[in-house]
Every structure is written in structure tokens, then in C-alpha cells.
Short mmCIF file of N, CA, C and O in Angstrom, two decimals:
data_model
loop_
_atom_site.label_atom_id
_atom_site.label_comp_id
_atom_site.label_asym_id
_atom_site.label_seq_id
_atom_site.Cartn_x
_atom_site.Cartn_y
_atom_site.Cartn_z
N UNK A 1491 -44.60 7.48 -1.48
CA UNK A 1491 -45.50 6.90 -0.50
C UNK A 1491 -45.33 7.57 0.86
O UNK A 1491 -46.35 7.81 1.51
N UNK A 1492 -43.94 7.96 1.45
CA UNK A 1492 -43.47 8.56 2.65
C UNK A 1492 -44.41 9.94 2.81
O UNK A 1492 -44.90 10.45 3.82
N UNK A 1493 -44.44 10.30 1.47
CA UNK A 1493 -44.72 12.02 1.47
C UNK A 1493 -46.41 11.67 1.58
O UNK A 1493 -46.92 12.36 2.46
N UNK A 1494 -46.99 11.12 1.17
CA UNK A 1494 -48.30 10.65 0.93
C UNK A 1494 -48.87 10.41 2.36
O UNK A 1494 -50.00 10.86 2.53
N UNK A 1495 -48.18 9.68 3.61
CA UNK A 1495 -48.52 9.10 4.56
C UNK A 1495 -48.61 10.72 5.23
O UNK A 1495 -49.66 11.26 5.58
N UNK A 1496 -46.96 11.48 5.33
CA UNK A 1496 -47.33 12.94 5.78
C UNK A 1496 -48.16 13.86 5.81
O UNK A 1496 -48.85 14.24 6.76
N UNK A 1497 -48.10 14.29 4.59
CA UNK A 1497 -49.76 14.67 4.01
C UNK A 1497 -50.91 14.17 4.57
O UNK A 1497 -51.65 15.10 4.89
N UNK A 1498 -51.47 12.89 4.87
CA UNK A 1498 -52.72 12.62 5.06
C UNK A 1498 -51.81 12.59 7.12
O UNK A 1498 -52.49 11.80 7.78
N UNK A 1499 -51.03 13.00 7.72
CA UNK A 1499 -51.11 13.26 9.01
C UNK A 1499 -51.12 15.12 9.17
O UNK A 1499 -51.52 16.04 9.88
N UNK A 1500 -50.76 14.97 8.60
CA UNK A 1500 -50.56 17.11 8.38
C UNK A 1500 -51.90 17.25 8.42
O UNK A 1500 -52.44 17.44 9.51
N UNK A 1501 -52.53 17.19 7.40
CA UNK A 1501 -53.72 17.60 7.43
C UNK A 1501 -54.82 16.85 8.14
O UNK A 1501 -55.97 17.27 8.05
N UNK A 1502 -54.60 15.96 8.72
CA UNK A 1502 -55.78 15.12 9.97
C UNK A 1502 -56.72 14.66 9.40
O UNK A 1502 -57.88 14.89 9.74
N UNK A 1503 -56.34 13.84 8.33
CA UNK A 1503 -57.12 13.06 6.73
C UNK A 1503 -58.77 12.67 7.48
O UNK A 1503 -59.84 13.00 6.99
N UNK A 1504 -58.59 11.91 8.72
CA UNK A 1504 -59.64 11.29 9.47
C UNK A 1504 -60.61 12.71 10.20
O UNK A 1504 -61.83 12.65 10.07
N UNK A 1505 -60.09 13.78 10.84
CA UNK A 1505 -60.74 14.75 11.56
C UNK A 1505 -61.67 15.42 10.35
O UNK A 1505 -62.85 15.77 10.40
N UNK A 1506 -60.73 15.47 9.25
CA UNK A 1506 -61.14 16.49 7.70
C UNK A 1506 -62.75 15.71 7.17
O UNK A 1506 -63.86 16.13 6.84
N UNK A 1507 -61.99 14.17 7.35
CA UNK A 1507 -63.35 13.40 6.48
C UNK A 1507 -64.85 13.34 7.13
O UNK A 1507 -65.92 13.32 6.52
N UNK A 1508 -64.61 13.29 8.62
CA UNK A 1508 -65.52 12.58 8.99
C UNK A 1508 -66.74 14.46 9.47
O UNK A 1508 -67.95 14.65 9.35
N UNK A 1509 -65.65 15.37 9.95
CA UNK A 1509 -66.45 17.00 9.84
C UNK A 1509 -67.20 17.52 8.80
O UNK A 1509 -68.12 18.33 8.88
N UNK A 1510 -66.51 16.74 7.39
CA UNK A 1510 -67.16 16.83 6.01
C UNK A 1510 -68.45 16.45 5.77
O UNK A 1510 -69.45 17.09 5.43
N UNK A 1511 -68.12 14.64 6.15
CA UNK A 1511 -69.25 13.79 5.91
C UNK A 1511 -70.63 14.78 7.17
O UNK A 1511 -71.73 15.20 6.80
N UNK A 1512 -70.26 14.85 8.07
CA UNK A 1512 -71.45 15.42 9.18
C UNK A 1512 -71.93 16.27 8.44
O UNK A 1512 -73.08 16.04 8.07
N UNK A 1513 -71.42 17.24 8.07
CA UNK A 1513 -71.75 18.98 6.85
C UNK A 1513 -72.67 18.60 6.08
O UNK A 1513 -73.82 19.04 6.06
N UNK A 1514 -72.12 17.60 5.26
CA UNK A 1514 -72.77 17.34 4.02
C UNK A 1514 -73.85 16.67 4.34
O UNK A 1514 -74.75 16.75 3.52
N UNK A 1515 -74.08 15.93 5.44
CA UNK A 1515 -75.51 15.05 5.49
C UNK A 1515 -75.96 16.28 5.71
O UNK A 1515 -76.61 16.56 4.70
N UNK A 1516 -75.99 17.34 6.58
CA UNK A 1516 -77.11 18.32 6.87
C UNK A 1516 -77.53 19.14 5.74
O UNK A 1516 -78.63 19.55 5.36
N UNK A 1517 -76.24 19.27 5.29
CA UNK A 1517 -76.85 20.02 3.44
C UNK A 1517 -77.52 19.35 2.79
O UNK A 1517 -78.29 19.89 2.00
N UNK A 1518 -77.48 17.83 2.89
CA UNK A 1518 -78.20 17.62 2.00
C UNK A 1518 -79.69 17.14 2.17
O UNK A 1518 -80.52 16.91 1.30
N UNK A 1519 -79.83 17.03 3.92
CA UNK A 1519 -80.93 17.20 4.09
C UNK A 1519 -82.07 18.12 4.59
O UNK A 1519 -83.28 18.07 4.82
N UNK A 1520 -81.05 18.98 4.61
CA UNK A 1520 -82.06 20.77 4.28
C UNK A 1520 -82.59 20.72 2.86
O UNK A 1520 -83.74 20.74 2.41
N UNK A 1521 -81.39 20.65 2.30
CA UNK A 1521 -81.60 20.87 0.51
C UNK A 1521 -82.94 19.68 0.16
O UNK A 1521 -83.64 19.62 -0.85
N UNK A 1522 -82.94 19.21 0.85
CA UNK A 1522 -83.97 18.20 -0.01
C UNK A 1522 -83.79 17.05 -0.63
O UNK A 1522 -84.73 16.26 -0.78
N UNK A 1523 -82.05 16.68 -1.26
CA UNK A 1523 -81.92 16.06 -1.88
C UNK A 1523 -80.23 16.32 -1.96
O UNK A 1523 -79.54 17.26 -1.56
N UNK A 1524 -79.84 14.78 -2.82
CA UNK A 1524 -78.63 15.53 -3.26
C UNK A 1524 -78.08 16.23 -4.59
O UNK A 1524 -78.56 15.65 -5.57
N UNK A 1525 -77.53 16.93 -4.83
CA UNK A 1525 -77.05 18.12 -6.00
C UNK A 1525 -75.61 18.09 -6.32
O UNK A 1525 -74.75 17.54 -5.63
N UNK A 1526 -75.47 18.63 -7.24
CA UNK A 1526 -74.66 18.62 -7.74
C UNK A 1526 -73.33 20.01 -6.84
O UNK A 1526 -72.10 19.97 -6.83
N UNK A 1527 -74.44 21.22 -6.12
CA UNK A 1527 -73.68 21.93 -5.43
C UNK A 1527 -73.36 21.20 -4.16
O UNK A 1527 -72.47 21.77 -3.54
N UNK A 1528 -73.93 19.85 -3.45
CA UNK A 1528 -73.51 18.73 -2.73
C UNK A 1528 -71.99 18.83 -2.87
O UNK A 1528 -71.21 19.59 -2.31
N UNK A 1529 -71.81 18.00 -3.63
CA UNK A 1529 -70.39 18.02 -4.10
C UNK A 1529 -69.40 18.93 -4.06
O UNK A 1529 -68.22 18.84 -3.69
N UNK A 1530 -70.15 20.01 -4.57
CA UNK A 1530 -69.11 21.27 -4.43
C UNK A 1530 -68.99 21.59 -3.11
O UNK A 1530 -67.89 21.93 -2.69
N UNK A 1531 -70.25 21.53 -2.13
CA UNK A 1531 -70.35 22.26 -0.41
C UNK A 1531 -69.25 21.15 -0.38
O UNK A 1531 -68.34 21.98 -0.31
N UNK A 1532 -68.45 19.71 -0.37
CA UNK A 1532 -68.43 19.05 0.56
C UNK A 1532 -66.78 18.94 0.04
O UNK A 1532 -66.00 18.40 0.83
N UNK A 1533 -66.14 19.52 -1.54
CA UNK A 1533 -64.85 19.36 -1.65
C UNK A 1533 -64.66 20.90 -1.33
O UNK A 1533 -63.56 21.33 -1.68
N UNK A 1534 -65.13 21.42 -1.00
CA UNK A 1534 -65.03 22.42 -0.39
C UNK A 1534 -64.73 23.13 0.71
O UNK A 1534 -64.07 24.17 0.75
N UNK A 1535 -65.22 22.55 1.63
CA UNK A 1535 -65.30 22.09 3.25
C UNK A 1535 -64.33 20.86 3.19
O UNK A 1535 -63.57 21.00 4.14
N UNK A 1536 -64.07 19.91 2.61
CA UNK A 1536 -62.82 19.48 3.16
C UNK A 1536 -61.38 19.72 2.63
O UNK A 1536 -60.37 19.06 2.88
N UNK A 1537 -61.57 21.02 1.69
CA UNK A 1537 -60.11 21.64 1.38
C UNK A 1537 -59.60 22.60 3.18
O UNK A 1537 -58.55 22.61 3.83
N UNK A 1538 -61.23 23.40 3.42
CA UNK A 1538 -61.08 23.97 4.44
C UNK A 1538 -60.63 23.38 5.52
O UNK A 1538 -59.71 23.90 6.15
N UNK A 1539 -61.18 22.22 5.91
CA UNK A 1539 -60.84 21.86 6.78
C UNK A 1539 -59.46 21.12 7.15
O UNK A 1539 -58.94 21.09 8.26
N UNK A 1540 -58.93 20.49 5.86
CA UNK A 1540 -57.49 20.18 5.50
C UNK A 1540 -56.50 21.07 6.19
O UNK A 1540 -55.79 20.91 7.19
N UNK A 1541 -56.77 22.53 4.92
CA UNK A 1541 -56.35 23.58 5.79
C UNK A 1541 -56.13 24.51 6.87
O UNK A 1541 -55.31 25.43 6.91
N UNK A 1542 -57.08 24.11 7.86
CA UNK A 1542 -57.54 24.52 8.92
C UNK A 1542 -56.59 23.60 10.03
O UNK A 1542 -56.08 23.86 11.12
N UNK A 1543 -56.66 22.31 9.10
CA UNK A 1543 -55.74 21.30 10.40
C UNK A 1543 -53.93 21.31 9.86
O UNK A 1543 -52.99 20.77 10.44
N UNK A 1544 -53.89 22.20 8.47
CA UNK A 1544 -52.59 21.91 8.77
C UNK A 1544 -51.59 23.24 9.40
O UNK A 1544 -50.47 23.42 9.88
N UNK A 1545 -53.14 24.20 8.95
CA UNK A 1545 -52.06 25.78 9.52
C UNK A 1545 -52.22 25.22 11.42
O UNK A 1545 -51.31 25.27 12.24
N UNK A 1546 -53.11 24.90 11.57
CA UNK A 1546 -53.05 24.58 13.33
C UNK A 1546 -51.97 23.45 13.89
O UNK A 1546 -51.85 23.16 15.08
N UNK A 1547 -51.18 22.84 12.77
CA UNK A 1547 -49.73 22.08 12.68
C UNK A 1547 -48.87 22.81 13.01
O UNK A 1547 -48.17 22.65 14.02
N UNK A 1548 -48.79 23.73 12.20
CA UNK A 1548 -48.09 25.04 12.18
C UNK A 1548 -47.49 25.95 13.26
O UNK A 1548 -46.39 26.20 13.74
N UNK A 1549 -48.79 26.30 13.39
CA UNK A 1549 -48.92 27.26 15.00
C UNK A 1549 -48.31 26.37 15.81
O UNK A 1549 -47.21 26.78 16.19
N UNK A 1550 -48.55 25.54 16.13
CA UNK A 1550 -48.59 24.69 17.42
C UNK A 1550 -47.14 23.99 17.35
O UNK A 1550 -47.05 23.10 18.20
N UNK A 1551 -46.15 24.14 16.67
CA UNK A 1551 -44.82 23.07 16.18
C UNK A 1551 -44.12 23.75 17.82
O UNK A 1551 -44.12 23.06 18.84
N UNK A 1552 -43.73 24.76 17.79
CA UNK A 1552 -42.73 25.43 19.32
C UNK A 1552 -43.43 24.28 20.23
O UNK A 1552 -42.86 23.23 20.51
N UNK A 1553 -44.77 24.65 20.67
CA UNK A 1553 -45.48 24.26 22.27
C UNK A 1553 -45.38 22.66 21.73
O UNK A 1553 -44.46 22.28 22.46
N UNK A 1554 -45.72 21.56 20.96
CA UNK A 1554 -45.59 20.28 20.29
C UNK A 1554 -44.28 20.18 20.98
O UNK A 1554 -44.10 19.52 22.00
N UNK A 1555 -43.33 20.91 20.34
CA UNK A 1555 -41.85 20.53 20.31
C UNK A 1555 -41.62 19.99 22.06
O UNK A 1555 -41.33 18.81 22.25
N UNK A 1556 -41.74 20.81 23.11
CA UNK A 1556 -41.68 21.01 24.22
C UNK A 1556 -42.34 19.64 24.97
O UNK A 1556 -41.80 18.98 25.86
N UNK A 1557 -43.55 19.42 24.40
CA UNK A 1557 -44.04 18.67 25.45
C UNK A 1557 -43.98 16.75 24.84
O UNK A 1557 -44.20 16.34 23.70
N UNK A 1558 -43.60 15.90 26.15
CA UNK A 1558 -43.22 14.68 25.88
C UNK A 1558 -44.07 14.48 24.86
O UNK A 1558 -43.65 14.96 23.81
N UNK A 1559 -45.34 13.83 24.77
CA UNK A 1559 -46.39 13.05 24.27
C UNK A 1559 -46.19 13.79 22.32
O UNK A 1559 -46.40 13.20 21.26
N UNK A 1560 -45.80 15.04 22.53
CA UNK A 1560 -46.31 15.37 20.56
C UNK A 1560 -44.43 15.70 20.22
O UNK A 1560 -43.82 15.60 19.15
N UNK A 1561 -44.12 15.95 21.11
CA UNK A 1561 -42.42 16.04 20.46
C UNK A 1561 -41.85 15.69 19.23
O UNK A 1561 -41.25 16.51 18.55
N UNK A 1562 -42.10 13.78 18.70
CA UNK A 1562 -41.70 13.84 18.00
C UNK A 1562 -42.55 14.05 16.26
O UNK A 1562 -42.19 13.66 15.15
N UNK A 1563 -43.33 14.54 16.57
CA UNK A 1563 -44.65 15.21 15.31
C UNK A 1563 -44.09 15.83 14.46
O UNK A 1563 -44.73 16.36 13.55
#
């Protein structure tokens, strides 16, 4: 459960879902409808974006470390 809670802060579970959900309404209302590549644009985009928020964890751990407010992250 510990590792579970990490995970969904590593990767910014809430920033990932809600950039997804925005994506996907516009795909799917260009597209016309929804599809089955729906699904795929949208676990797709939120692997990316998972990843996007946890390598930027990453980078950022030195300058985090330093300053009061993210220190203990």
C-alpha cells in the first residue's frame, strides 16, 4: 500500500489524469466520436505524461532538496 501511495505521488496521478481527460475530449471530438484508437490516444498520453512527471521528480531532487517547502519529497 506504502509503495502504491508513492507511485501515484511520483508520477502526479492527479496532473497525469486530468491533462489526459482534456486530450482525449478533443480527440474525441475532432474524431467525431469515440473509438477504439480513443483508448489507445488516452493510455497512451497518460503513460507519457506519468513519465514526464516522474523524470521531472528526478531532475529536480538536488534544487527540492535545498529549498524549505519541497525538502522533505
Amino acid at each position: 500500500m506504502k509503495r502504491l501511495k508513492e507511485m501515484t505521488a511520483l508520477i502526479k496521478i492527479r496532473i497525469a489524469l486530468l491533462s489526459t481527460l482534456s486530450a482525449v475530449t478533443v480527440f474525441v471530438v475532432a474524431a467525431g466520436g469515440f473509438s477504439v484508437k480513443s483508448i489507445l490516444f488516452a493510455c497512451s498520453l497518460f503513460i507519457l505524461a506519468s513519465g514526464s512527471a516522474a523524470l521531472n521528480q528526478y531532475q529536480e531532487r538536488k534544487k527540492d532538496a535545498l529549498m524549505e517547502r519541497t525538502r522533505r519529497r
